[in-house]
PDB file of N, CA and C in Angstrom:
ATOM      1  N   UNK A   1       4.859  12.401  -1.651  1.00 76.00           N
ATOM      2  CA  UNK A   1       5.312  11.432  -0.788  1.00 76.00           C
ATOM      3  C   UNK A   1       6.328  10.904  -1.970  1.00 76.00           C
ATOM      4  N   UNK A   2       7.853  10.147  -1.464  1.00 88.00           N
ATOM      5  CA  UNK A   2       8.016   9.709  -1.566  1.00 88.00           C
ATOM      6  C   UNK A   2       8.373   8.097  -1.677  1.00 88.00           C
ATOM      7  N   UNK A   3       9.681   7.468  -2.332  1.00 90.00           N
ATOM      8  CA  UNK A   3       9.155   5.778  -2.665  1.00 90.00           C
ATOM      9  C   UNK A   3       9.291   5.608  -1.089  1.00 90.00           C
ATOM     10  N   UNK A   4      10.275   5.967  -0.323  1.00 89.00           N
ATOM     11  CA  UNK A   4      10.965   5.403   0.897  1.00 89.00           C
ATOM     12  C   UNK A   4       9.505   5.099   2.041  1.00 89.00           C
ATOM     13  N   UNK A   5       8.868   6.273   1.657  1.00 87.00           N
ATOM     14  CA  UNK A   5       7.637   6.330   2.858  1.00 87.00           C
ATOM     15  C   UNK A   5       6.741   5.010   2.209  1.00 87.00           C
ATOM     16  N   UNK A   6       6.466   5.842   1.059  1.00 90.00           N
ATOM     17  CA  UNK A   6       4.838   4.933   0.361  1.00 90.00           C
ATOM     18  C   UNK A   6       5.279   3.402   0.333  1.00 90.00           C
ATOM     19  N   UNK A   7       6.746   2.812   0.334  1.00 91.00           N
ATOM     20  CA  UNK A   7       7.236   0.987   0.698  1.00 91.00           C
ATOM     21  C   UNK A   7       7.108   1.311   2.532  1.00 91.00           C
ATOM     22  N   UNK A   8       7.253   1.952   2.976  1.00 86.00           N
ATOM     23  CA  UNK A   8       6.902   1.389   4.287  1.00 86.00           C
ATOM     24  C   UNK A   8       5.404   1.435   4.856  1.00 86.00           C
ATOM     25  N   UNK A   9       4.435   2.062   4.541  1.00 86.00           N
ATOM     26  CA  UNK A   9       3.482   1.983   4.349  1.00 86.00           C
ATOM     27  C   UNK A   9       2.517   1.169   4.089  1.00 86.00           C
ATOM     28  N   UNK A  10       3.660   0.272   2.512  1.00 89.00           N
ATOM     29  CA  UNK A  10       2.939  -1.258   1.852  1.00 89.00           C
ATOM     30  C   UNK A  10       3.069  -2.237   2.825  1.00 89.00           C
ATOM     31  N   UNK A  11       4.441  -1.873   3.394  1.00 88.00           N
ATOM     32  CA  UNK A  11       4.963  -3.024   4.031  1.00 88.00           C
ATOM     33  C   UNK A  11       4.152  -3.474   5.337  1.00 88.00           C
ATOM     34  N   UNK A  12       3.681  -2.457   5.714  1.00 83.00           N
ATOM     35  CA  UNK A  12       2.312  -2.436   7.559  1.00 83.00           C
ATOM     36  C   UNK A  12       1.470  -2.600   7.177  1.00 83.00           C
ATOM     37  N   UNK A  13       1.360  -2.135   5.720  1.00 82.00           N
ATOM     38  CA  UNK A  13      -0.080  -2.949   4.974  1.00 82.00           C
ATOM     39  C   UNK A  13      -0.287  -4.612   4.826  1.00 82.00           C
ATOM     40  N   UNK A  14       0.878  -4.664   4.643  1.00 84.00           N
ATOM     41  CA  UNK A  14       1.306  -6.635   4.188  1.00 84.00           C
ATOM     42  C   UNK A  14       0.812  -6.709   5.527  1.00 84.00           C
ATOM     43  N   UNK A  15       1.198  -6.551   6.484  1.00 83.00           N
ATOM     44  CA  UNK A  15       1.699  -6.893   7.441  1.00 83.00           C
ATOM     45  C   UNK A  15       0.352  -6.530   8.885  1.00 83.00           C
ATOM     46  N   UNK A  16      -1.164  -6.171   8.468  1.00 78.00           N
ATOM     47  CA  UNK A  16      -1.395  -5.961   9.576  1.00 78.00           C
ATOM     48  C   UNK A  16      -2.611  -6.500   9.608  1.00 78.00           C
ATOM     49  N   UNK A  17      -2.797  -7.694   8.900  1.00 75.00           N
ATOM     50  CA  UNK A  17      -2.791  -9.458   9.585  1.00 75.00           C
ATOM     51  C   UNK A  17      -2.740 -10.135   9.855  1.00 75.00           C
ATOM     52  N   UNK A  18      -1.338  -9.925  10.198  1.00 77.00           N
ATOM     53  CA  UNK A  18      -0.151 -10.714  11.086  1.00 77.00           C
ATOM     54  C   UNK A  18      -0.198 -11.606  10.410  1.00 77.00           C
ATOM     55  N   UNK A  19       0.215 -11.353   8.867  1.00 78.00           N
ATOM     56  CA  UNK A  19       0.958 -12.719   8.591  1.00 78.00           C
ATOM     57  C   UNK A  19       1.593 -12.147   7.111  1.00 78.00           C
ATOM     58  N   UNK A  20       2.586 -12.464   6.415  1.00 83.00           N
ATOM     59  CA  UNK A  20       2.372 -12.472   5.338  1.00 83.00           C
ATOM     60  C   UNK A  20       2.867 -13.600   4.107  1.00 83.00           C
ATOM     61  N   UNK A  21       1.970 -13.171   2.946  1.00 85.00           N
ATOM     62  CA  UNK A  21       1.976 -14.293   1.807  1.00 85.00           C
ATOM     63  C   UNK A  21       2.846 -13.883   1.586  1.00 85.00           C
ATOM     64  N   UNK A  22       3.508 -15.615   0.460  1.00 88.00           N
ATOM     65  CA  UNK A  22       4.474 -15.715  -0.592  1.00 88.00           C
ATOM     66  C   UNK A  22       4.191 -14.121  -1.848  1.00 88.00           C
ATOM     67  N   UNK A  23       2.903 -13.848  -1.815  1.00 90.00           N
ATOM     68  CA  UNK A  23       2.681 -12.903  -3.057  1.00 90.00           C
ATOM     69  C   UNK A  23       2.902 -11.527  -3.158  1.00 90.00           C
ATOM     70  N   UNK A  24       2.797 -11.317  -1.042  1.00 89.00           N
ATOM     71  CA  UNK A  24       2.619 -10.443  -0.470  1.00 89.00           C
ATOM     72  C   UNK A  24       4.561 -10.070  -0.575  1.00 89.00           C
ATOM     73  N   UNK A  25       4.960 -11.053   0.098  1.00 90.00           N
ATOM     74  CA  UNK A  25       6.305 -10.533  -0.133  1.00 90.00           C
ATOM     75  C   UNK A  25       7.111 -10.158  -1.703  1.00 90.00           C
ATOM     76  N   UNK A  26       6.861 -11.200  -2.044  1.00 92.00           N
ATOM     77  CA  UNK A  26       7.176 -10.796  -4.170  1.00 92.00           C
ATOM     78  C   UNK A  26       6.883  -9.500  -4.134  1.00 92.00           C
ATOM     79  N   UNK A  27       6.013  -8.992  -4.104  1.00 93.00           N
ATOM     80  CA  UNK A  27       5.024  -7.654  -4.270  1.00 93.00           C
ATOM     81  C   UNK A  27       6.336  -6.818  -3.970  1.00 93.00           C
ATOM     82  N   UNK A  28       5.914  -7.013  -2.532  1.00 93.00           N
ATOM     83  CA  UNK A  28       7.209  -6.234  -2.005  1.00 93.00           C
ATOM     84  C   UNK A  28       8.736  -6.260  -2.442  1.00 93.00           C
ATOM     85  N   UNK A  29       9.278  -7.033  -2.388  1.00 93.00           N
ATOM     86  CA  UNK A  29      10.162  -7.480  -3.262  1.00 93.00           C
ATOM     87  C   UNK A  29      10.318  -6.531  -4.653  1.00 93.00           C
ATOM     88  N   UNK A  30       9.792  -6.885  -5.352  1.00 95.00           N
ATOM     89  CA  UNK A  30       8.599  -5.978  -7.024  1.00 95.00           C
ATOM     90  C   UNK A  30       9.090  -4.854  -6.630  1.00 95.00           C
ATOM     91  N   UNK A  31       8.420  -3.902  -5.408  1.00 95.00           N
ATOM     92  CA  UNK A  31       8.588  -2.362  -5.487  1.00 95.00           C
ATOM     93  C   UNK A  31       9.540  -2.160  -4.946  1.00 95.00           C
ATOM     94  N   UNK A  32       9.990  -2.580  -4.391  1.00 95.00           N
ATOM     95  CA  UNK A  32      11.717  -1.834  -4.021  1.00 95.00           C
ATOM     96  C   UNK A  32      12.779  -2.093  -4.480  1.00 95.00           C
ATOM     97  N   UNK A  33      12.343  -3.437  -5.728  1.00 95.00           N
ATOM     98  CA  UNK A  33      13.706  -3.589  -7.043  1.00 95.00           C
ATOM     99  C   UNK A  33      13.380  -2.086  -7.727  1.00 95.00           C
ATOM    100  N   UNK A  34      11.709  -1.447  -7.970  1.00 95.00           N
ATOM    101  CA  UNK A  34      11.714  -0.970  -9.232  1.00 95.00           C
ATOM    102  C   UNK A  34      11.630   0.242  -8.413  1.00 95.00           C
ATOM    103  N   UNK A  35      11.556   0.214  -7.251  1.00 95.00           N
ATOM    104  CA  UNK A  35      11.525   1.945  -6.504  1.00 95.00           C
ATOM    105  C   UNK A  35      12.844   2.034  -6.057  1.00 95.00           C
ATOM    106  N   UNK A  36      14.206   1.476  -6.100  1.00 95.00           N
ATOM    107  CA  UNK A  36      15.643   1.403  -6.004  1.00 95.00           C
ATOM    108  C   UNK A  36      15.454   1.517  -3.903  1.00 95.00           C
ATOM    109  N   UNK A  37      15.058   0.764  -3.566  1.00 94.00           N
ATOM    110  CA  UNK A  37      14.697   0.987  -1.842  1.00 94.00           C
ATOM    111  C   UNK A  37      15.926   0.032  -1.920  1.00 94.00           C
ATOM    112  N   UNK A  38      16.842   0.640  -1.048  1.00 93.00           N
ATOM    113  CA  UNK A  38      18.280  -0.007  -0.206  1.00 93.00           C
ATOM    114  C   UNK A  38      18.124  -1.499   0.529  1.00 93.00           C
ATOM    115  N   UNK A  39      18.741  -1.905  -0.022  1.00 90.00           N
ATOM    116  CA  UNK A  39      17.842  -3.822   1.488  1.00 90.00           C
ATOM    117  C   UNK A  39      17.953  -3.089   2.864  1.00 90.00           C
ATOM    118  N   UNK A  40      19.321  -1.970   3.065  1.00 89.00           N
ATOM    119  CA  UNK A  40      18.689  -1.533   5.047  1.00 89.00           C
ATOM    120  C   UNK A  40      17.563  -0.981   4.808  1.00 89.00           C
ATOM    121  N   UNK A  41      17.096  -0.021   3.852  1.00 88.00           N
ATOM    122  CA  UNK A  41      15.466   0.462   3.887  1.00 88.00           C
ATOM    123  C   UNK A  41      14.699  -0.602   4.242  1.00 88.00           C
ATOM    124  N   UNK A  42      14.942  -1.738   3.346  1.00 87.00           N
ATOM    125  CA  UNK A  42      14.122  -2.965   3.451  1.00 87.00           C
ATOM    126  C   UNK A  42      14.028  -3.335   4.528  1.00 87.00           C
ATOM    127  N   UNK A  43      14.603  -3.607   5.412  1.00 86.00           N
ATOM    128  CA  UNK A  43      15.354  -4.014   6.897  1.00 86.00           C
ATOM    129  C   UNK A  43      14.507  -3.452   7.682  1.00 86.00           C
ATOM    130  N   UNK A  44      14.880  -2.292   7.301  1.00 84.00           N
ATOM    131  CA  UNK A  44      14.164  -1.024   8.167  1.00 84.00           C
ATOM    132  C   UNK A  44      12.605  -1.146   8.682  1.00 84.00           C
ATOM    133  N   UNK A  45      11.959  -1.665   7.284  1.00 84.00           N
ATOM    134  CA  UNK A  45      10.907  -1.482   7.016  1.00 84.00           C
ATOM    135  C   UNK A  45      10.151  -2.778   7.729  1.00 84.00           C
ATOM    136  N   UNK A  46      10.580  -3.812   7.283  1.00 81.00           N
ATOM    137  CA  UNK A  46      10.389  -4.725   7.794  1.00 81.00           C
ATOM    138  C   UNK A  46      10.628  -4.999   9.356  1.00 81.00           C
ATOM    139  N   UNK A  47      11.699  -4.327  10.250  1.00 80.00           N
ATOM    140  CA  UNK A  47      11.895  -4.442  11.730  1.00 80.00           C
ATOM    141  C   UNK A  47      10.854  -3.487  12.210  1.00 80.00           C
ATOM    142  N   UNK A  48      10.029  -2.185  11.237  1.00 74.00           N
ATOM    143  CA  UNK A  48       9.569  -1.132  12.094  1.00 74.00           C
ATOM    144  C   UNK A  48       8.271  -2.062  12.551  1.00 74.00           C
ATOM    145  N   UNK A  49       7.933  -3.143  11.541  1.00 74.00           N
ATOM    146  CA  UNK A  49       6.507  -3.229  11.753  1.00 74.00           C
ATOM    147  C   UNK A  49       5.846  -2.994  13.034  1.00 74.00           C
ATOM    148  N   UNK A  50       4.069  -2.880  13.029  1.00 61.00           N
ATOM    149  CA  UNK A  50       3.554  -2.598  14.443  1.00 61.00           C
ATOM    150  C   UNK A  50       2.102  -2.654  13.863  1.00 61.00           C
ATOM    151  N   UNK A  51       1.555  -3.312  14.238  1.00 49.00           N
ATOM    152  CA  UNK A  51      -0.315  -3.407  14.172  1.00 49.00           C
ATOM    153  C   UNK A  51      -0.893  -2.565  14.584  1.00 49.00           C
ATOM    154  N   UNK A  52      -0.327  -2.484  15.920  1.00 51.00           N
ATOM    155  CA  UNK A  52      -1.001  -1.680  16.776  1.00 51.00           C
ATOM    156  C   UNK A  52      -0.905  -0.215  16.739  1.00 51.00           C
ATOM    157  N   UNK A  53      -2.088   0.741  16.642  1.00 53.00           N
ATOM    158  CA  UNK A  53      -1.474   1.952  16.418  1.00 53.00           C
ATOM    159  C   UNK A  53      -0.743   2.643  14.554  1.00 53.00           C
ATOM    160  N   UNK A  54      -0.850   1.825  14.258  1.00 60.00           N
ATOM    161  CA  UNK A  54      -0.242   2.561  12.801  1.00 60.00           C
ATOM    162  C   UNK A  54      -1.420   2.841  12.105  1.00 60.00           C
ATOM    163  N   UNK A  55      -0.782   4.016  11.594  1.00 60.00           N
ATOM    164  CA  UNK A  55      -1.256   4.875  10.457  1.00 60.00           C
ATOM    165  C   UNK A  55      -0.573   4.895   9.368  1.00 60.00           C
ATOM    166  N   UNK A  56      -1.529   5.203   8.315  1.00 67.00           N
ATOM    167  CA  UNK A  56      -1.019   5.544   6.891  1.00 67.00           C
ATOM    168  C   UNK A  56      -0.644   7.357   6.870  1.00 67.00           C
ATOM    169  N   UNK A  57       0.328   7.682   6.430  1.00 78.00           N
ATOM    170  CA  UNK A  57       1.148   9.017   6.425  1.00 78.00           C
ATOM    171  C   UNK A  57       0.226   9.432   4.992  1.00 78.00           C
ATOM    172  N   UNK A  58      -0.731  10.966   4.895  1.00 84.00           N
ATOM    173  CA  UNK A  58      -1.389  10.835   3.758  1.00 84.00           C
ATOM    174  C   UNK A  58      -0.452  11.520   3.192  1.00 84.00           C
ATOM    175  N   UNK A  59      -0.146  11.445   1.277  1.00 88.00           N
ATOM    176  CA  UNK A  59       0.558  12.377   0.945  1.00 88.00           C
ATOM    177  C   UNK A  59      -0.176  13.945   0.647  1.00 88.00           C
ATOM    178  N   UNK A  60       0.507  14.798   0.376  1.00 90.00           N
ATOM    179  CA  UNK A  60      -0.099  16.184   0.230  1.00 90.00           C
ATOM    180  C   UNK A  60      -0.749  16.861  -1.129  1.00 90.00           C
ATOM    181  N   UNK A  61      -0.403  15.806  -2.278  1.00 92.00           N
ATOM    182  CA  UNK A  61      -0.651  16.261  -3.547  1.00 92.00           C
ATOM    183  C   UNK A  61      -1.153  14.889  -4.014  1.00 92.00           C
ATOM    184  N   UNK A  62      -2.492  15.640  -4.642  1.00 93.00           N
ATOM    185  CA  UNK A  62      -3.539  14.422  -5.001  1.00 93.00           C
ATOM    186  C   UNK A  62      -3.131  13.193  -5.994  1.00 93.00           C
ATOM    187  N   UNK A  63      -1.951  13.621  -6.767  1.00 93.00           N
ATOM    188  CA  UNK A  63      -2.127  12.279  -7.942  1.00 93.00           C
ATOM    189  C   UNK A  63      -0.560  11.843  -6.491  1.00 93.00           C
ATOM    190  N   UNK A  64      -0.274  12.542  -5.711  1.00 93.00           N
ATOM    191  CA  UNK A  64       0.595  11.007  -5.042  1.00 93.00           C
ATOM    192  C   UNK A  64      -0.503  10.455  -4.163  1.00 93.00           C
ATOM    193  N   UNK A  65      -1.664  10.620  -3.699  1.00 93.00           N
ATOM    194  CA  UNK A  65      -2.404   9.873  -3.347  1.00 93.00           C
ATOM    195  C   UNK A  65      -2.729   8.655  -4.287  1.00 93.00           C
ATOM    196  N   UNK A  66      -3.629   9.337  -5.189  1.00 94.00           N
ATOM    197  CA  UNK A  66      -3.911   8.685  -6.442  1.00 94.00           C
ATOM    198  C   UNK A  66      -2.747   7.199  -6.446  1.00 94.00           C
ATOM    199  N   UNK A  67      -1.437   7.645  -6.850  1.00 93.00           N
ATOM    200  CA  UNK A  67      -0.838   6.110  -6.934  1.00 93.00           C
ATOM    201  C   UNK A  67      -0.761   5.805  -5.045  1.00 93.00           C
ATOM    202  N   UNK A  68      -0.836   5.768  -4.126  1.00 92.00           N
ATOM    203  CA  UNK A  68      -0.523   5.127  -3.251  1.00 92.00           C
ATOM    204  C   UNK A  68      -1.816   4.519  -2.628  1.00 92.00           C
ATOM    205  N   UNK A  69      -3.181   4.827  -2.842  1.00 92.00           N
ATOM    206  CA  UNK A  69      -4.007   4.563  -3.106  1.00 92.00           C
ATOM    207  C   UNK A  69      -4.577   3.209  -4.453  1.00 92.00           C
ATOM    208  N   UNK A  70      -4.043   3.209  -4.942  1.00 93.00           N
ATOM    209  CA  UNK A  70      -4.287   2.274  -6.102  1.00 93.00           C
ATOM    210  C   UNK A  70      -2.430   0.921  -5.506  1.00 93.00           C
ATOM    211  N   UNK A  71      -1.494   1.075  -5.257  1.00 92.00           N
ATOM    212  CA  UNK A  71      -0.287   0.532  -4.201  1.00 92.00           C
ATOM    213  C   UNK A  71      -1.273   0.073  -3.572  1.00 92.00           C
ATOM    214  N   UNK A  72      -1.910   0.376  -2.440  1.00 89.00           N
ATOM    215  CA  UNK A  72      -2.666   0.034  -1.267  1.00 89.00           C
ATOM    216  C   UNK A  72      -3.395  -0.967  -2.385  1.00 89.00           C
ATOM    217  N   UNK A  73      -4.441  -1.061  -2.766  1.00 89.00           N
ATOM    218  CA  UNK A  73      -5.399  -1.933  -3.419  1.00 89.00           C
ATOM    219  C   UNK A  73      -4.700  -2.916  -4.389  1.00 89.00           C
ATOM    220  N   UNK A  74      -3.322  -2.915  -5.473  1.00 90.00           N
ATOM    221  CA  UNK A  74      -2.955  -4.228  -5.346  1.00 90.00           C
ATOM    222  C   UNK A  74      -2.651  -4.876  -4.796  1.00 90.00           C
ATOM    223  N   UNK A  75      -1.551  -4.243  -3.316  1.00 88.00           N
ATOM    224  CA  UNK A  75      -0.828  -4.985  -1.968  1.00 88.00           C
ATOM    225  C   UNK A  75      -2.096  -5.995  -1.374  1.00 88.00           C
ATOM    226  N   UNK A  76      -3.002  -5.561  -1.886  1.00 84.00           N
ATOM    227  CA  UNK A  76      -3.921  -5.997  -0.872  1.00 84.00           C
ATOM    228  C   UNK A  76      -5.100  -7.364  -1.633  1.00 84.00           C
ATOM    229  N   UNK A  77      -4.861  -7.219  -2.661  1.00 82.00           N
ATOM    230  CA  UNK A  77      -5.573  -8.109  -3.819  1.00 82.00           C
ATOM    231  C   UNK A  77      -4.422  -8.961  -4.525  1.00 82.00           C
ATOM    232  N   UNK A  78      -3.314  -9.296  -3.872  1.00 84.00           N
ATOM    233  CA  UNK A  78      -1.917  -9.933  -4.398  1.00 84.00           C
ATOM    234  C   UNK A  78      -2.466 -11.297  -4.456  1.00 84.00           C
ATOM    235  N   UNK A  79      -2.986 -11.386  -3.075  1.00 76.00           N
ATOM    236  CA  UNK A  79      -2.551 -13.476  -2.672  1.00 76.00           C
ATOM    237  C   UNK A  79      -3.752 -13.130  -2.948  1.00 76.00           C
ATOM    238  N   UNK A  80      -5.241 -12.359  -3.745  1.00 74.00           N
ATOM    239  CA  UNK A  80      -6.755 -13.147  -3.718  1.00 74.00           C
ATOM    240  C   UNK A  80      -7.392 -12.940  -2.015  1.00 74.00           C
ATOM    241  N   UNK A  81      -6.834 -12.641  -0.645  1.00 70.00           N
ATOM    242  CA  UNK A  81      -7.408 -12.854  -0.119  1.00 70.00           C
ATOM    243  C   UNK A  81      -7.881 -10.835   0.755  1.00 70.00           C
ATOM    244  N   UNK A  82      -8.624 -10.104   0.994  1.00 72.00           N
ATOM    245  CA  UNK A  82      -8.731  -9.255   1.264  1.00 72.00           C
ATOM    246  C   UNK A  82      -9.283  -8.902   2.504  1.00 72.00           C
ATOM    247  N   UNK A  83      -8.358  -9.222   3.513  1.00 73.00           N
ATOM    248  CA  UNK A  83      -8.435  -9.365   4.693  1.00 73.00           C
ATOM    249  C   UNK A  83      -9.237  -7.923   5.447  1.00 73.00           C
ATOM    250  N   UNK A  84      -9.898  -8.184   6.507  1.00 79.00           N
ATOM    251  CA  UNK A  84     -11.028  -7.148   7.045  1.00 79.00           C
ATOM    252  C   UNK A  84     -10.132  -6.351   7.600  1.00 79.00           C
ATOM    253  N   UNK A  85      -9.109  -6.376   8.350  1.00 78.00           N
ATOM    254  CA  UNK A  85      -7.949  -5.452   8.731  1.00 78.00           C
ATOM    255  C   UNK A  85      -7.708  -4.438   7.522  1.00 78.00           C
ATOM    256  N   UNK A  86      -6.861  -5.240   6.386  1.00 76.00           N
ATOM    257  CA  UNK A  86      -6.249  -4.738   5.356  1.00 76.00           C
ATOM    258  C   UNK A  86      -7.692  -4.055   4.610  1.00 76.00           C
ATOM    259  N   UNK A  87      -8.944  -4.281   4.626  1.00 76.00           N
ATOM    260  CA  UNK A  87      -9.983  -3.223   4.267  1.00 76.00           C
ATOM    261  C   UNK A  87     -10.550  -1.933   4.629  1.00 76.00           C
ATOM    262  N   UNK A  88     -10.035  -2.344   6.258  1.00 79.00           N
ATOM    263  CA  UNK A  88     -10.200  -1.094   7.141  1.00 79.00           C
ATOM    264  C   UNK A  88      -8.957  -0.331   6.865  1.00 79.00           C
ATOM    265  N   UNK A  89      -7.875  -0.507   7.056  1.00 77.00           N
ATOM    266  CA  UNK A  89      -7.314  -0.146   6.617  1.00 77.00           C
ATOM    267  C   UNK A  89      -7.515   1.236   5.157  1.00 77.00           C
ATOM    268  N   UNK A  90      -7.423   0.675   4.126  1.00 79.00           N
ATOM    269  CA  UNK A  90      -7.118   0.812   2.809  1.00 79.00           C
ATOM    270  C   UNK A  90      -9.055   2.087   2.617  1.00 79.00           C
ATOM    271  N   UNK A  91      -9.801   1.305   3.321  1.00 80.00           N
ATOM    272  CA  UNK A  91     -10.855   2.422   3.224  1.00 80.00           C
ATOM    273  C   UNK A  91     -10.895   3.979   4.639  1.00 80.00           C
ATOM    274  N   UNK A  92      -9.809   2.922   5.595  1.00 82.00           N
ATOM    275  CA  UNK A  92      -9.193   5.095   6.599  1.00 82.00           C
ATOM    276  C   UNK A  92      -9.035   5.627   5.948  1.00 82.00           C
ATOM    277  N   UNK A  93      -7.898   5.298   4.561  1.00 83.00           N
ATOM    278  CA  UNK A  93      -6.694   5.554   4.251  1.00 83.00           C
ATOM    279  C   UNK A  93      -7.427   6.262   3.259  1.00 83.00           C
ATOM    280  N   UNK A  94      -8.369   6.076   2.303  1.00 88.00           N
ATOM    281  CA  UNK A  94      -9.401   6.319   1.153  1.00 88.00           C
ATOM    282  C   UNK A  94     -10.156   7.831   1.908  1.00 88.00           C
ATOM    283  N   UNK A  95     -10.726   7.772   2.775  1.00 88.00           N
ATOM    284  CA  UNK A  95     -11.623   8.907   3.521  1.00 88.00           C
ATOM    285  C   UNK A  95     -10.653   9.772   3.727  1.00 88.00           C
ATOM    286  N   UNK A  96      -9.174   9.587   4.313  1.00 88.00           N
ATOM    287  CA  UNK A  96      -9.030  10.151   5.252  1.00 88.00           C
ATOM    288  C   UNK A  96      -7.961  11.806   3.972  1.00 88.00           C
ATOM    289  N   UNK A  97      -7.954  11.085   2.804  1.00 91.00           N
ATOM    290  CA  UNK A  97      -7.033  10.580   1.340  1.00 91.00           C
ATOM    291  C   UNK A  97      -8.322  12.215   0.487  1.00 91.00           C
ATOM    292  N   UNK A  98      -9.437  12.116   1.494  1.00 92.00           N
ATOM    293  CA  UNK A  98     -10.474  12.931   1.127  1.00 92.00           C
ATOM    294  C   UNK A  98     -11.298  12.509  -0.391  1.00 92.00           C
ATOM    295  N   UNK A  99     -11.051  11.391  -1.071  1.00 93.00           N
ATOM    296  CA  UNK A  99     -11.275  10.282  -2.159  1.00 93.00           C
ATOM    297  C   UNK A  99     -13.205  10.339  -1.983  1.00 93.00           C
ATOM    298  N   UNK A 100     -13.828  10.475  -2.081  1.00 91.00           N
ATOM    299  CA  UNK A 100     -15.229   9.960  -2.352  1.00 91.00           C
ATOM    300  C   UNK A 100     -15.418   8.760  -3.036  1.00 91.00           C
ATOM    301  N   UNK A 101     -16.104   8.173  -2.696  1.00 87.00           N
ATOM    302  CA  UNK A 101     -16.754   6.775  -3.154  1.00 87.00           C
ATOM    303  C   UNK A 101     -16.829   6.550  -4.076  1.00 87.00           C
ATOM    304  N   UNK A 102     -17.421   7.420  -5.438  1.00 89.00           N
ATOM    305  CA  UNK A 102     -16.779   7.284  -6.560  1.00 89.00           C
ATOM    306  C   UNK A 102     -15.294   7.342  -7.095  1.00 89.00           C
ATOM    307  N   UNK A 103     -15.161   7.937  -6.270  1.00 91.00           N
ATOM    308  CA  UNK A 103     -13.611   8.291  -7.074  1.00 91.00           C
ATOM    309  C   UNK A 103     -12.768   7.047  -6.608  1.00 91.00           C
ATOM    310  N   UNK A 104     -12.918   6.259  -5.174  1.00 86.00           N
ATOM    311  CA  UNK A 104     -12.271   4.815  -4.959  1.00 86.00           C
ATOM    312  C   UNK A 104     -12.862   4.448  -5.728  1.00 86.00           C
ATOM    313  N   UNK A 105     -14.450   4.084  -6.770  1.00 85.00           N
ATOM    314  CA  UNK A 105     -14.456   3.068  -7.446  1.00 85.00           C
ATOM    315  C   UNK A 105     -14.337   3.285  -8.529  1.00 85.00           C
ATOM    316  N   UNK A 106     -13.578   4.463  -8.843  1.00 89.00           N
ATOM    317  CA  UNK A 106     -13.196   4.432 -10.145  1.00 89.00           C
ATOM    318  C   UNK A 106     -11.175   4.455 -10.159  1.00 89.00           C
ATOM    319  N   UNK A 107     -11.166   4.659  -9.105  1.00 89.00           N
ATOM    320  CA  UNK A 107      -9.464   4.095  -9.346  1.00 89.00           C
ATOM    321  C   UNK A 107      -9.961   2.498  -8.754  1.00 89.00           C
ATOM    322  N   UNK A 108     -10.253   2.174  -8.363  1.00 83.00           N
ATOM    323  CA  UNK A 108     -10.717   0.628  -7.868  1.00 83.00           C
ATOM    324  C   UNK A 108     -10.546   0.138  -9.282  1.00 83.00           C
ATOM    325  N   UNK A 109     -11.527   0.140 -10.444  1.00 85.00           N
ATOM    326  CA  UNK A 109     -11.757  -0.155 -11.656  1.00 85.00           C
ATOM    327  C   UNK A 109     -10.103   0.397 -12.605  1.00 85.00           C
ATOM    328  N   UNK A 110      -9.771   0.739 -12.429  1.00 88.00           N
ATOM    329  CA  UNK A 110      -8.125   1.507 -12.663  1.00 88.00           C
ATOM    330  C   UNK A 110      -7.312   0.533 -12.878  1.00 88.00           C
ATOM    331  N   UNK A 111      -6.990  -0.044 -11.698  1.00 86.00           N
ATOM    332  CA  UNK A 111      -6.860  -1.470 -11.382  1.00 86.00           C
ATOM    333  C   UNK A 111      -7.045  -2.451 -11.032  1.00 86.00           C
ATOM    334  N   UNK A 112      -7.814  -2.535 -11.612  1.00 81.00           N
ATOM    335  CA  UNK A 112      -8.679  -3.535 -11.782  1.00 81.00           C
ATOM    336  C   UNK A 112      -8.230  -4.280 -13.677  1.00 81.00           C
ATOM    337  N   UNK A 113      -8.523  -3.033 -14.736  1.00 83.00           N
ATOM    338  CA  UNK A 113      -8.188  -2.702 -15.660  1.00 83.00           C
ATOM    339  C   UNK A 113      -6.969  -3.235 -15.734  1.00 83.00           C
ATOM    340  N   UNK A 114      -6.262  -2.454 -15.304  1.00 82.00           N
ATOM    341  CA  UNK A 114      -4.962  -2.888 -15.591  1.00 82.00           C
ATOM    342  C   UNK A 114      -3.918  -4.485 -15.394  1.00 82.00           C
ATOM    343  N   UNK A 115      -4.620  -4.800 -14.643  1.00 71.00           N
ATOM    344  CA  UNK A 115      -4.241  -5.927 -13.631  1.00 71.00           C
ATOM    345  C   UNK A 115      -4.326  -7.115 -15.133  1.00 71.00           C
TER     346      UNK A 115
END
């Protein structure tokens, strides 16, 4: 999975509760800068937001799945509020990525330890 696809997924995750917090916006800007996402691509991601029918594109490689899940968890936790739609999307994506609940817990613990 490339960074642009991951970025689009994160933008949609941030928008799934129908609002962007300041923390989520800062997080997305930081990721766009870190991953060299062009401003046109940033704008395209925002323009393409749709909370209905959005599905996360699951990476093929397990290492990419871990990166994606970690980024999703970081984004959900950034504003201190884990909205129910965010939790459902993350849980669904985790299941589709074929993580066991034990693996999910381990990844969650790693993200918390990094914070």
